[in-house]
C-alpha cells in the first residue's frame, strides 16, 4: 500500500489527523460490516483531511459526510467503503468510471485499488480542487473530465465498473450502455428524501439489479457550472 505521509509532509495539521484517529475510523468501518482489507487499508493510508476545507480538517476522520462547498458534500466514509467494497468484489474491475468527482476522495480510494479511474464532475471549481489533491498525492491513474455526467465518457468505454456518487430517480441510459459485459454499476436511486443504494450487473443484454441499503446523497443535476 502506498505511504502518503512522505508526499504530504509539511502540509497542514498533524495532531487531529494522527494515525490513532484514523485507526479509530477504520475500526468503526469494520464494526459496521466492512470486511475487505484492501478497502480498509486504502482508507487507513489516504489522508481524508486533505479533501476538505482546512476549517473542517479536525472532523475529517469522523464517520460523517462533510460540506465541500457549492452545496455539495464529501460522502460519509462508511458509504465510500461500502460502495468500494461492493464494486471491487470478484472479479476485480480494471477500469472504473465515477460520476460526481466532488472532493476527489472516492476517486482517490478507487485509484489506490484499480488500474484506471475516470471521474466526471459538473462543477469546475470542485474539479479544480480535486485535481490539485490527486496530483499532490501522486495518483496519476485518476483521470478527470468536466462535463454533465449524464453522457458518461464514451471515448473511454466500456468500463468494468461504474459508480454514481449523486442520486437520480433513474440511472441515465448512456451509463448502462458504457458498462462492459459482466460489469457492475452502483448508484443511489430515488428522490432527495429517500434513496436506495442499488447494484446492477450486466449479463449480456440483461441487467440484474440488487438493492443494498438506504442512503442519502446530493442529487444528480443536469448541465455544468
Ligand atoms: N464522490 C464525491 C462525492 C461528491 S457529492 C467525493 O468523494 O467527494 C456528488 C458530486 O456529484 C458533486 O460534486 C456534484 O457536483 C456532482 N454531480 C451532480 N450531478 C452531476 C452530473 N450530472 N455530472 C457530474 N457530476 C455531478
Short mmCIF file of C-alpha atoms in Angstrom, two decimals, residues 66-145:
data_model
loop_
_atom_site.label_atom_id
_atom_site.label_comp_id
_atom_site.label_asym_id
_atom_site.label_seq_id
_atom_site.Cartn_x
_atom_site.Cartn_y
_atom_site.Cartn_z
CA UNK A 66 -18.96 17.00 5.27
CA UNK A 67 -19.63 20.07 3.12
CA UNK A 68 -17.14 20.78 0.31
CA UNK A 69 -18.74 23.99 -1.00
CA UNK A 70 -21.25 24.71 -3.76
CA UNK A 71 -23.87 22.79 -1.78
CA UNK A 72 -22.01 19.51 -2.27
CA UNK A 73 -20.57 17.01 0.21
CA UNK A 74 -17.75 14.53 0.60
CA UNK A 75 -19.54 11.23 1.27
CA UNK A 76 -19.63 9.51 4.64
CA UNK A 77 -16.59 7.17 4.97
CA UNK A 78 -18.83 4.17 5.68
CA UNK A 79 -20.71 4.74 2.42
CA UNK A 80 -17.44 5.18 0.47
CA UNK A 81 -16.17 1.92 1.99
CA UNK A 82 -19.42 0.07 1.32
CA UNK A 83 -19.63 1.18 -2.31
CA UNK A 84 -15.95 0.47 -2.93
CA UNK A 85 -16.12 -2.95 -1.30
CA UNK A 86 -19.18 -3.87 -3.35
CA UNK A 87 -17.63 -2.60 -6.57
CA UNK A 88 -14.29 -4.41 -6.26
CA UNK A 89 -15.65 -7.78 -5.15
CA UNK A 90 -14.50 -10.52 -7.57
CA UNK A 91 -13.94 -10.04 -10.42
CA UNK A 92 -11.71 -7.05 -9.66
CA UNK A 93 -12.52 -4.24 -12.13
CA UNK A 94 -9.65 -2.64 -14.06
CA UNK A 95 -11.32 0.47 -15.45
CA UNK A 96 -13.80 2.36 -13.30
CA UNK A 97 -15.99 5.36 -14.17
CA UNK A 98 -17.21 7.68 -11.40
CA UNK A 99 -19.97 10.26 -11.84
CA UNK A 100 -19.53 13.08 -9.28
CA UNK A 101 -15.83 13.71 -8.53
CA UNK A 102 -16.69 16.21 -5.77
CA UNK A 103 -13.69 16.40 -3.43
CA UNK A 104 -11.93 13.59 -5.30
CA UNK A 105 -11.86 11.33 -2.22
CA UNK A 106 -13.85 8.41 -3.63
CA UNK A 107 -11.83 8.63 -6.85
CA UNK A 108 -8.61 8.53 -4.80
CA UNK A 109 -9.71 5.46 -2.84
CA UNK A 110 -10.51 3.72 -6.13
CA UNK A 111 -7.26 4.96 -7.65
CA UNK A 112 -5.33 3.10 -4.96
CA UNK A 113 -7.13 -0.13 -5.76
CA UNK A 114 -7.76 -0.37 -9.51
CA UNK A 115 -5.72 0.28 -12.64
CA UNK A 116 -7.56 3.30 -14.01
CA UNK A 117 -10.23 5.64 -12.72
CA UNK A 118 -12.19 8.06 -14.90
CA UNK A 119 -14.19 10.61 -12.91
CA UNK A 120 -16.63 13.25 -14.13
CA UNK A 121 -17.71 16.46 -12.38
CA UNK A 122 -20.14 19.20 -13.46
CA UNK A 123 -18.79 21.99 -11.18
CA UNK A 124 -15.49 23.31 -12.50
CA UNK A 125 -14.30 24.76 -9.20
CA UNK A 126 -14.70 21.43 -7.37
CA UNK A 127 -12.93 19.64 -10.20
CA UNK A 128 -10.02 22.08 -10.00
CA UNK A 129 -9.54 21.42 -6.28
CA UNK A 130 -9.89 17.65 -6.73
CA UNK A 131 -7.26 17.68 -9.47
CA UNK A 132 -4.82 19.50 -7.20
CA UNK A 133 -5.29 16.98 -4.39
CA UNK A 134 -4.88 13.96 -6.67
CA UNK A 135 -1.71 15.42 -8.18
CA UNK A 136 -0.27 16.13 -4.75
CA UNK A 137 -0.88 12.51 -3.76
CA UNK A 138 0.66 11.29 -6.99
CA UNK A 139 -2.48 9.44 -8.03
CA UNK A 140 -1.90 9.87 -11.75
CA UNK A 141 -4.07 6.91 -12.74
CA UNK A 142 -7.15 9.01 -11.94
CA UNK A 143 -8.41 10.96 -14.96
CA UNK A 144 -10.88 13.82 -14.60
CA UNK A 145 -13.37 15.33 -17.01
#
